[in-house]
Structures are given as C-alpha cells and as structure tokens.
Backbone as ProteinMPNN parsed JSONL, in Angstrom:
{"seq_chain_A": "XXXXXXXXXXXXXXXXXXXXXXXXXXXXXXXXXXXXXXXXXXXXXXXXXXXXXXXXXXXXXXXXXXXXXXXXXXXXXXXXXXXXXXXXXXXXXXXXXXXXXXXXXXXXXXXXXXXXXXXXXXXXXXXXXXXXXXXXXXXXXXXXXXXXXXXXXXXXXXXXXXXXXXXXXXXX", "coords_chain_A": {"N_chain_A": [[163.207, 108.139, 85.926], [164.158, 111.422, 85.753], [167.158, 113.061, 86.726], [167.474, 115.864, 88.906], [168.47, 119.071, 87.666], [171.731, 120.329, 88.217], [173.385, 123.148, 89.551], [175.742, 125.762, 90.151], [175.54, 128.126, 92.664], [176.998, 130.601, 92.803], [177.976, 130.836, 90.134], [175.555, 131.041, 88.785], [174.57, 133.508, 89.762], [176.49, 135.278, 88.795], [176.163, 134.851, 86.064], [173.583, 135.865, 85.731], [174.181, 138.483, 86.064], [174.059, 139.615, 88.595], [175.999, 139.751, 90.482], [179.545, 140.492, 90.369], [182.355, 138.804, 88.801], [184.644, 139.21, 90.299], [183.567, 139.83, 92.824], [182.372, 137.374, 93.393], [184.655, 135.691, 93.549], [185.956, 136.82, 95.769], [184.01, 136.394, 97.741], [183.881, 133.579, 97.749], [186.426, 132.966, 98.679], [186.271, 134.069, 101.24], [184.218, 132.476, 102.208], [185.447, 129.944, 102.319], [187.37, 130.427, 104.303], [185.879, 131.238, 106.535], [183.765, 129.445, 106.796], [181.15, 130.04, 106.478], [177.989, 130.146, 104.676], [177.811, 130.655, 101.121], [175.819, 132.374, 100.054], [175.105, 133.871, 102.334], [177.477, 135.244, 102.851], [177.63, 136.9, 100.58], [175.322, 138.445, 100.972], [175.883, 139.677, 103.433], [177.959, 141.385, 102.679], [176.511, 143.152, 101.241], [176.167, 142.973, 98.524], [174.158, 141.673, 97.268], [170.691, 140.74, 97.669], [168.664, 138.618, 99.783], [166.221, 138.097, 98.568], [166.837, 138.53, 95.863], [168.574, 136.393, 95.386], [166.832, 134.209, 95.842], [164.925, 134.65, 93.813], [166.535, 134.361, 91.522], [167.293, 131.666, 91.704], [164.755, 130.458, 91.595], [164.01, 131.239, 89.008], [165.944, 129.864, 87.526], [165.2, 127.243, 88.048], [162.827, 127.304, 86.829], [160.469, 127.785, 88.237], [157.448, 128.976, 89.686], [157.423, 131.844, 91.797], [156.824, 133.111, 94.988], [156.661, 135.896, 97.036], [156.307, 136.149, 100.368], [156.559, 138.213, 102.119], [157.099, 139.128, 105.436], [156.649, 136.557, 106.272], [158.23, 134.926, 104.791], [159.518, 133.182, 101.905], [158.078, 131.379, 99.17], [158.258, 128.761, 96.929], [156.37, 127.573, 94.355], [155.387, 124.223, 93.704], [155.543, 122.46, 90.591], [153.01, 120.935, 88.645], [152.993, 117.591, 87.442], [151.361, 116.771, 85.46], [148.134, 117.334, 83.976], [146.23, 119.997, 85.455], [143.879, 120.093, 87.974], [141.489, 122.023, 89.584], [139.867, 123.243, 92.511], [137.76, 125.25, 94.525], [136.643, 125.824, 97.681], [134.638, 126.781, 100.445], [134.237, 125.728, 103.612], [132.618, 124.83, 106.676], [133.538, 123.177, 109.475], [133.68, 120.941, 112.283], [136.34, 120.279, 114.622], [138.244, 117.548, 113.633], [136.262, 116.398, 112.022], [135.498, 114.879, 108.875], [135.797, 116.176, 105.637], [134.471, 115.933, 102.444], [135.369, 116.763, 99.26], [134.26, 116.894, 96.106], [133.582, 116.241, 92.607], [135.263, 117.068, 90.601], [135.487, 116.26, 87.542], [136.567, 114.285, 84.784], [136.14, 113.424, 81.508], [136.473, 111.165, 78.826], [135.957, 110.31, 75.537], [136.34, 107.905, 73.019], [136.053, 107.213, 69.699], [136.603, 104.786, 67.486], [137.236, 103.877, 64.212], [137.856, 101.655, 61.652], [138.825, 100.0, 58.598], [138.78, 97.936, 55.595], [140.073, 99.546, 52.859], [137.898, 100.863, 50.419], [136.253, 98.467, 50.311], [135.011, 98.592, 52.827], [133.232, 100.663, 52.643], [131.122, 99.859, 51.07], [127.637, 99.579, 50.325], [125.469, 97.641, 52.313], [127.165, 95.108, 52.405], [129.44, 96.262, 53.422], [129.793, 96.491, 56.181], [130.905, 94.08, 56.932], [133.547, 94.355, 56.392], [134.623, 96.229, 58.027], [135.635, 97.759, 61.142], [134.529, 98.868, 64.248], [134.949, 100.652, 67.202], [134.001, 101.843, 70.34], [134.901, 103.689, 73.131], [134.811, 104.75, 76.513], [136.034, 106.812, 79.066], [136.001, 107.712, 82.458], [136.996, 109.9, 84.98], [137.162, 110.793, 88.351], [137.971, 113.203, 90.716], [138.293, 113.115, 94.094], [138.542, 114.813, 97.059], [139.588, 114.372, 100.305], [139.483, 115.793, 103.427], [140.684, 116.145, 106.679], [140.463, 118.182, 109.167], [142.525, 119.291, 111.879], [142.492, 121.018, 114.788], [144.916, 122.895, 116.346], [145.953, 123.978, 119.384], [147.546, 126.851, 120.956], [149.185, 125.871, 122.969], [149.955, 123.463, 121.997], [148.232, 121.36, 122.258], [146.229, 118.844, 120.822], [147.794, 118.16, 118.732], [148.703, 115.344, 116.998], [150.572, 112.53, 118.176], [153.573, 111.088, 116.799], [153.57, 108.314, 116.941], [150.834, 107.63, 117.21], [149.885, 108.614, 114.787], [151.275, 106.973, 112.981], [150.2, 104.499, 113.681], [147.501, 104.867, 112.909], [147.91, 105.175, 110.163], [148.913, 102.639, 109.481], [146.659, 101.092, 110.025], [145.021, 101.75, 107.902], [146.208, 100.525, 105.743], [146.024, 98.009, 103.193], [145.741, 94.506, 103.888]], "CA_chain_A": [[163.032, 109.449, 86.522], [165.331, 112.233, 85.451], [167.834, 113.665, 87.878], [167.343, 117.319, 88.871], [169.608, 119.804, 87.137], [172.566, 120.906, 89.254], [174.065, 124.377, 89.165], [176.458, 126.417, 91.243], [174.883, 129.389, 92.974], [177.844, 131.725, 92.407], [177.974, 130.939, 88.673], [174.225, 131.519, 88.389], [174.447, 134.929, 90.086], [177.355, 135.999, 87.849], [175.5, 134.725, 84.76], [172.44, 136.782, 85.736], [174.758, 139.818, 86.271], [173.668, 140.133, 89.905], [177.28, 140.047, 91.125], [180.669, 140.41, 89.428], [183.271, 137.677, 89.006], [185.53, 139.568, 91.406], [182.803, 139.685, 94.066], [182.226, 135.939, 93.63], [185.946, 135.165, 94.002], [186.194, 137.304, 97.132], [183.054, 135.717, 98.627], [184.292, 132.177, 97.862], [187.602, 132.956, 99.549], [185.787, 134.306, 102.605], [183.435, 131.302, 102.587], [186.39, 128.884, 102.689], [188.07, 130.741, 105.553], [184.963, 131.4, 107.669], [182.819, 128.333, 106.901], [179.764, 130.501, 106.272], [177.402, 129.842, 103.37], [178.129, 131.651, 100.107], [174.748, 133.364, 99.985], [175.176, 134.751, 103.498], [178.641, 136.122, 102.663], [177.247, 137.906, 99.58], [174.319, 139.332, 101.589], [176.56, 140.47, 104.461], [178.733, 142.434, 101.999], [175.572, 144.079, 100.614], [176.258, 142.862, 97.071], [172.931, 141.056, 96.772], [169.709, 140.497, 98.731], [168.121, 137.261, 99.846], [165.154, 138.012, 97.563], [167.455, 138.384, 94.54], [169.065, 135.017, 95.296], [165.671, 133.323, 95.716], [164.333, 134.828, 92.483], [167.443, 133.788, 90.524], [167.181, 130.212, 91.794], [163.426, 130.1, 91.093], [164.066, 131.386, 87.549], [166.761, 128.768, 87.014], [164.4, 126.02, 88.154], [161.57, 127.584, 86.119], [159.405, 127.588, 89.219], [156.818, 130.217, 90.133], [158.022, 132.319, 93.047], [155.934, 134.003, 95.716], [157.285, 136.559, 98.176], [155.29, 136.26, 101.415], [156.938, 139.289, 103.03], [157.699, 138.714, 106.705], [156.477, 135.123, 106.462], [159.244, 134.206, 104.024], [159.32, 132.993, 100.473], [157.565, 130.063, 98.849], [158.322, 128.405, 95.527], [155.29, 126.636, 94.085], [155.766, 123.051, 92.918], [154.839, 122.342, 89.319], [152.304, 119.672, 88.454], [153.593, 116.761, 86.406], [150.389, 116.563, 84.394], [147.051, 118.309, 83.942], [145.883, 120.579, 86.746], [142.467, 120.214, 88.33], [141.396, 122.924, 90.725], [138.569, 123.512, 93.114], [137.83, 126.198, 95.624], [135.461, 125.649, 98.516], [134.675, 127.269, 101.81], [133.412, 124.832, 104.419], [132.709, 125.012, 108.122], [133.473, 121.865, 110.096], [134.222, 120.844, 113.635], [137.639, 119.63, 114.731], [138.24, 116.101, 113.454], [135.275, 115.93, 111.051], [136.037, 114.706, 107.537], [135.094, 116.898, 104.584], [134.713, 115.376, 101.113], [135.163, 117.72, 98.181], [134.285, 116.113, 94.873], [132.985, 116.885, 91.459], [136.216, 117.362, 89.538], [135.296, 115.138, 86.624], [137.202, 114.314, 83.478], [135.524, 112.392, 80.698], [137.128, 111.033, 77.529], [135.299, 109.363, 74.647], [137.114, 107.587, 71.823], [135.322, 106.458, 68.682], [137.606, 104.29, 66.552], [136.628, 103.177, 63.072], [138.836, 101.289, 60.637], [138.31, 98.98, 57.696], [139.478, 97.702, 54.338], [139.735, 100.642, 51.941], [137.037, 100.528, 49.286], [135.236, 97.473, 50.65], [134.279, 98.947, 54.053], [132.219, 101.67, 52.322], [130.062, 99.307, 50.208], [126.345, 99.433, 50.989], [125.035, 96.276, 52.607], [128.226, 94.203, 52.857], [130.564, 97.052, 53.933], [129.954, 96.227, 57.61], [131.738, 92.898, 57.11], [134.935, 94.734, 56.157], [134.979, 97.378, 58.854], [135.676, 97.553, 62.587], [134.209, 100.092, 64.98], [135.043, 100.497, 68.662], [133.722, 103.047, 71.127], [135.284, 103.534, 74.539], [134.582, 105.944, 77.328], [136.723, 106.813, 80.357], [135.601, 108.777, 83.377], [137.828, 110.026, 86.172], [136.659, 111.778, 89.304], [138.887, 113.512, 91.8], [137.619, 113.369, 95.367], [139.511, 115.267, 98.05], [139.134, 114.174, 101.678], [140.268, 116.622, 104.348], [140.322, 115.999, 108.092], [141.176, 119.242, 109.889], [142.823, 119.147, 113.302], [142.789, 122.322, 115.372], [146.02, 122.793, 117.301], [145.973, 125.172, 120.221], [148.864, 127.456, 121.127], [150.014, 125.057, 123.863], [150.307, 122.223, 121.309], [147.205, 120.346, 122.447], [145.538, 118.497, 119.589], [148.768, 117.678, 117.755], [148.836, 113.902, 117.223], [151.951, 112.054, 118.298], [154.037, 110.334, 115.637], [153.162, 106.921, 117.113], [149.411, 107.477, 116.901], [149.727, 108.833, 113.351], [151.756, 105.764, 112.315], [149.213, 103.448, 113.935], [146.351, 105.133, 112.034], [148.337, 104.899, 108.795], [149.0, 101.186, 109.333], [145.293, 100.58, 110.016], [144.415, 101.987, 106.592], [146.881, 99.745, 104.709], [145.402, 96.701, 102.929], [146.551, 93.363, 104.369]], "C_chain_A": [[164.306, 110.25, 86.272], [165.863, 112.882, 86.715], [167.696, 115.183, 87.799], [168.628, 117.967, 88.367], [170.387, 120.424, 88.289], [173.224, 122.159, 88.707], [174.745, 124.951, 90.398], [175.864, 127.802, 91.429], [175.699, 130.584, 92.495], [177.846, 131.937, 90.902], [176.638, 131.48, 88.166], [174.091, 133.023, 88.616], [175.325, 135.789, 89.17], [176.701, 136.006, 86.473], [174.327, 135.693, 84.647], [172.868, 138.232, 85.985], [174.286, 140.456, 87.58], [174.9, 140.46, 90.747], [178.378, 139.936, 90.065], [181.504, 139.174, 89.739], [184.203, 137.954, 90.174], [184.824, 139.413, 92.748], [182.637, 138.203, 94.405], [183.526, 135.349, 94.165], [186.242, 135.578, 95.439], [185.273, 136.575, 98.125], [183.423, 134.244, 98.807], [185.501, 132.036, 98.785], [187.18, 133.122, 101.0], [184.976, 133.116, 103.109], [184.36, 130.18, 103.056], [187.045, 129.163, 104.043], [187.124, 130.806, 106.752], [184.001, 130.227, 107.862], [181.37, 128.747, 106.725], [179.284, 130.131, 104.879], [177.657, 131.004, 102.409], [177.065, 132.753, 100.052], [174.803, 134.359, 101.126], [176.339, 135.72, 103.383], [178.279, 137.247, 101.697], [176.265, 138.923, 100.162], [174.991, 140.25, 102.608], [177.389, 141.599, 103.852], [177.812, 143.47, 101.347], [175.592, 144.029, 99.09], [174.964, 142.335, 96.457], [171.986, 140.874, 97.95], [169.248, 139.045, 98.685], [167.04, 137.072, 98.783], [165.731, 137.834, 96.164], [167.988, 136.966, 94.341], [167.898, 134.062, 95.055], [165.045, 133.433, 94.329], [165.208, 134.225, 91.394], [167.349, 132.266, 90.516], [165.824, 129.753, 91.252], [163.376, 130.204, 89.567], [164.831, 130.229, 86.922], [165.968, 127.463, 87.007], [163.071, 126.13, 87.412], [160.364, 127.312, 87.019], [158.774, 128.929, 89.561], [157.312, 130.565, 91.533], [157.058, 133.296, 93.698], [156.694, 134.58, 96.901], [156.19, 136.793, 99.208], [155.64, 137.32, 102.454], [157.608, 138.752, 104.272], [157.598, 137.212, 106.935], [157.484, 134.302, 105.677], [158.888, 134.115, 102.554], [158.878, 131.572, 100.213], [157.638, 129.85, 97.345], [157.282, 127.324, 95.282], [155.789, 125.432, 93.3], [154.958, 123.013, 91.628], [154.186, 120.974, 89.23], [152.955, 118.912, 87.307], [152.633, 116.555, 85.242], [149.322, 117.646, 84.483], [146.7, 118.782, 85.353], [144.369, 120.62, 86.884], [142.404, 121.074, 89.573], [139.963, 122.987, 91.232], [138.784, 124.505, 94.239], [136.534, 126.078, 96.399], [135.688, 126.289, 99.871], [133.712, 126.385, 102.589], [133.61, 125.173, 105.891], [132.513, 123.64, 108.75], [134.007, 121.949, 111.514], [135.554, 120.111, 113.579], [137.486, 118.12, 114.568], [137.216, 115.574, 112.468], [135.923, 115.853, 109.673], [135.15, 115.428, 106.53], [135.458, 116.246, 103.257], [134.39, 116.45, 100.084], [135.308, 116.939, 96.889], [133.748, 116.919, 93.72], [133.975, 117.314, 90.399], [136.232, 116.154, 88.608], [136.07, 115.37, 85.337], [136.631, 113.139, 82.696], [136.19, 112.381, 79.322], [136.404, 109.964, 76.733], [136.159, 109.168, 73.409], [136.242, 106.738, 70.908], [136.325, 106.084, 67.598], [136.902, 103.532, 65.432], [137.729, 102.916, 62.043], [138.246, 100.194, 59.763], [139.161, 98.852, 56.454], [139.083, 98.817, 53.372], [138.924, 100.139, 50.738], [135.919, 99.597, 49.666], [134.403, 97.883, 51.864], [133.184, 99.974, 53.787], [131.084, 101.15, 51.461], [128.748, 99.2, 50.967], [126.013, 97.952, 51.187], [126.14, 95.414, 53.176], [129.41, 94.941, 53.448], [130.838, 96.806, 55.409], [130.817, 95.01, 57.891], [133.228, 93.234, 57.01], [135.371, 95.948, 56.994], [134.869, 97.011, 60.332], [135.395, 98.887, 63.254], [134.251, 99.792, 66.472], [134.797, 101.842, 69.313], [134.15, 102.765, 72.562], [135.096, 104.864, 75.248], [135.306, 105.771, 78.651], [136.213, 107.979, 81.182], [136.533, 108.725, 84.583], [137.208, 111.089, 87.066], [137.687, 111.949, 90.405], [138.059, 113.856, 93.033], [138.699, 113.71, 96.385], [138.89, 115.094, 99.432], [140.068, 114.956, 102.605], [139.75, 116.385, 105.764], [141.104, 117.056, 108.865], [141.383, 118.881, 111.358], [143.227, 120.522, 113.82], [143.848, 122.123, 116.448], [146.068, 124.094, 118.091], [147.402, 125.666, 120.393], [149.771, 126.63, 122.041], [150.352, 123.698, 123.267], [149.285, 121.123, 121.477], [146.485, 120.108, 121.126], [146.489, 117.989, 118.526], [148.967, 116.193, 118.004], [150.309, 113.513, 117.332], [152.306, 111.248, 117.061], [153.585, 108.885, 115.734], [151.702, 106.718, 116.754], [149.146, 107.7, 115.424], [150.167, 107.602, 112.576], [150.768, 104.62, 112.503], [147.99, 103.623, 113.045], [146.69, 104.805, 110.588], [148.368, 103.394, 108.535], [147.62, 100.539, 109.298], [144.656, 100.702, 108.639], [145.036, 101.128, 105.491], [146.16, 98.43, 104.485], [146.328, 95.576, 103.388], [147.02, 92.493, 103.265]], "O_chain_A": [[165.407, 109.78, 86.559], [165.117, 113.205, 87.639], [167.795, 115.74, 86.705], [169.728, 117.472, 88.611], [169.801, 120.975, 89.221], [173.58, 122.219, 87.53], [174.368, 124.66, 91.533], [175.705, 128.556, 90.469], [175.159, 131.483, 91.851], [177.734, 133.07, 90.432], [176.599, 132.28, 87.232], [173.561, 133.736, 87.763], [174.942, 136.903, 88.812], [176.682, 137.031, 85.793], [174.102, 136.275, 83.586], [172.018, 139.114, 86.103], [174.132, 141.674, 87.669], [174.856, 141.332, 91.614], [178.166, 139.36, 88.998], [181.375, 138.575, 90.807], [184.519, 137.053, 90.951], [185.417, 138.918, 93.706], [182.748, 137.816, 95.569], [183.505, 134.587, 95.132], [186.724, 134.77, 96.233], [185.704, 136.19, 99.212], [183.291, 133.712, 99.909], [185.583, 131.096, 99.574], [187.663, 132.413, 101.882], [185.032, 132.779, 104.292], [184.093, 129.538, 104.072], [187.25, 128.246, 104.837], [187.52, 130.468, 107.868], [183.478, 130.029, 108.959], [180.464, 127.917, 106.809], [180.093, 129.835, 104.0], [177.713, 132.166, 102.812], [177.399, 133.937, 100.009], [174.577, 135.552, 100.926], [176.22, 136.884, 103.767], [178.583, 138.412, 101.956], [176.362, 140.117, 99.881], [174.713, 141.448, 102.651], [177.506, 142.665, 104.454], [178.269, 144.541, 100.945], [175.089, 144.941, 98.434], [174.708, 142.528, 95.269], [172.422, 140.854, 99.101], [169.419, 138.346, 97.686], [166.952, 136.01, 98.168], [165.186, 137.076, 95.362], [167.868, 136.402, 93.254], [167.963, 133.207, 94.172], [164.673, 132.422, 93.734], [164.692, 133.639, 90.442], [167.328, 131.647, 89.452], [165.755, 128.762, 90.524], [162.772, 129.358, 88.906], [164.412, 129.68, 85.903], [166.062, 126.677, 86.064], [162.289, 125.179, 87.369], [159.382, 126.693, 86.609], [159.486, 129.922, 89.711], [157.584, 129.682, 92.346], [156.537, 134.198, 93.043], [157.299, 133.842, 97.678], [155.249, 137.547, 98.958], [155.079, 137.324, 103.55], [158.579, 138.002, 104.181], [158.374, 136.65, 107.708], [157.581, 133.092, 105.882], [158.067, 134.874, 102.041], [159.254, 130.657, 100.945], [157.136, 130.668, 96.574], [157.308, 126.276, 95.928], [156.534, 125.592, 92.332], [153.82, 123.482, 91.586], [154.745, 119.976, 89.685], [153.409, 119.506, 86.33], [153.063, 116.199, 84.145], [149.571, 118.736, 84.998], [146.86, 118.041, 86.323], [143.669, 121.126, 86.007], [143.176, 120.878, 90.511], [138.999, 122.811, 90.487], [139.864, 124.58, 94.825], [135.449, 126.214, 95.833], [136.811, 126.326, 100.372], [132.527, 126.302, 102.268], [134.633, 125.728, 106.289], [131.465, 123.015, 108.588], [134.691, 122.901, 111.889], [135.854, 119.412, 112.611], [136.7, 117.489, 115.274], [137.283, 114.402, 112.099], [136.791, 116.661, 109.342], [133.925, 115.313, 106.561], [136.637, 116.031, 102.978], [133.278, 116.977, 100.045], [136.37, 116.382, 96.613], [133.493, 118.118, 93.836], [133.57, 117.875, 89.381], [136.909, 115.159, 88.867], [136.208, 116.499, 84.867], [136.639, 112.002, 83.168], [136.44, 113.43, 78.728], [136.252, 108.836, 77.201], [136.647, 110.133, 72.82], [135.756, 105.678, 71.301], [136.834, 106.947, 66.882], [136.076, 102.656, 65.683], [138.437, 103.831, 61.623], [137.279, 99.538, 60.148], [140.144, 99.573, 56.282], [137.899, 99.012, 53.096], [139.246, 99.115, 50.136], [134.754, 99.881, 49.387], [133.217, 97.561, 51.932], [132.291, 100.144, 54.618], [130.166, 101.905, 51.142], [128.734, 98.78, 52.124], [126.261, 97.126, 50.309], [126.061, 95.019, 54.339], [130.328, 94.289, 53.946], [131.984, 96.9, 55.849], [131.405, 94.905, 58.967], [134.07, 92.477, 57.492], [136.369, 96.6, 56.689], [134.134, 96.103, 60.722], [135.955, 99.914, 62.87], [133.67, 98.814, 66.943], [135.332, 102.861, 68.876], [133.803, 101.732, 73.134], [135.207, 105.938, 74.659], [135.211, 104.721, 79.287], [136.019, 109.085, 80.675], [136.817, 107.659, 85.13], [136.784, 112.145, 86.598], [138.206, 110.977, 90.953], [137.235, 114.77, 93.012], [139.664, 112.963, 96.545], [137.802, 115.604, 99.7], [141.287, 114.792, 102.562], [138.546, 116.419, 106.016], [142.275, 116.852, 109.185], [140.533, 118.253, 111.99], [144.194, 121.114, 113.341], [143.697, 121.292, 117.343], [146.208, 125.176, 117.52], [148.354, 124.981, 120.019], [150.994, 126.681, 121.906], [150.962, 122.863, 123.935], [149.444, 120.048, 120.899], [146.17, 121.051, 120.4], [146.047, 117.44, 117.517], [149.361, 115.805, 119.104], [151.173, 114.088, 116.669], [151.416, 110.776, 116.352], [153.248, 108.279, 114.717], [151.357, 105.752, 116.073], [148.272, 107.048, 114.853], [149.507, 107.216, 111.611], [150.528, 103.852, 111.571], [147.488, 102.649, 112.484], [145.875, 104.232, 109.866], [147.905, 102.93, 107.493], [147.429, 99.537, 108.61], [143.846, 99.861, 108.248], [144.457, 101.01, 104.411], [145.726, 97.788, 105.442], [147.55, 95.687, 103.287], [147.706, 91.501, 103.51]]}, "name": "protein", "num_of_chains": 1, "seq": "XXXXXXXXXXXXXXXXXXXXXXXXXXXXXXXXXXXXXXXXXXXXXXXXXXXXXXXXXXXXXXXXXXXXXXXXXXXXXXXXXXXXXXXXXXXXXXXXXXXXXXXXXXXXXXXXXXXXXXXXXXXXXXXXXXXXXXXXXXXXXXXXXXXXXXXXXXXXXXXXXXXXXXXXXXXX"}
C-alpha cells in the first residue's frame, strides 16, 4: 500500500499563487508565537478564504470537491476500481432491511491456442489445439437498515449493543 503524499500547506498556497512568500513568512512567525493553526492565521489576516484553502488541498489530492454552503465542505473519496452505481427511492419502516440488487457484471473469456499449422488441419487439427471458455458473474447487493433517530437521541444504538450485534454476525 502506498503512503499518501505529504505536502506543506503554506508551500502549496504560495505555489498556487494564493498568498505571497512574505505573507507565508509572517503567518508562520505568528503561528509559532500564538500557537494558532496556519490556515486560521492566513484567514484572520484576510489573505485567503477557507474555501480557497479547501479547493487548493482538494486540487493537490486530485479529489473532487463539493461546497455545501452553510453545511460545510465535502471532498469525495475516489474509488480504487470500477464504479457501480444505483439510484433507488424506497419507503421503509424504522429498522426494516432493504435489499438493493441488480448491479451485475459479466465477463466471458474464450481462449484458443494450438500448434501453428497443425491446429488448422481438417479432421486431425483438434488434436493439436486447446480451447477453453470461462465465464465470471459478479452481483453487487446493497443491504441498508435505516434507523430513525429523534431529536432527543432516542433510537441511537449504544456502542455496546452495536458491538454485540457485530460479534453475532462474525463466523466462529
């Protein structure tokens, strides 16, 4: 597993021409003396916005970036392999399990090899050739168990009960 790339925020912001080298040096000095985070120092001086910092970091990580306005910002994780998607609208009661399926992937491989020249002879060519057919099918099934949580916190499972349920599902 490869280690994530490391970068320094100040260097990234200077590289992207969002702040100057002088502003970075001043902010680093203030960060050391006050103990505040570098990003907050830059924002407090009005040299950069939180959104600009988030976008620069998302660009550096090559991650899609979504601005949710008052709700904050969200960087979407990237899939390591092929993406399968489904969209469904279901109506269920609290605690009922919903199964969403039907995302199928099918792969067929027809392999044929043989001795050049001899495998193509009529009649006896089959003795000098090999043919293999294989088929793979994968189905993605998504199981969702919604839990409605009221404003007073009722319905939220305790950590102990969640751990007990998890342990029950483990094979012995």
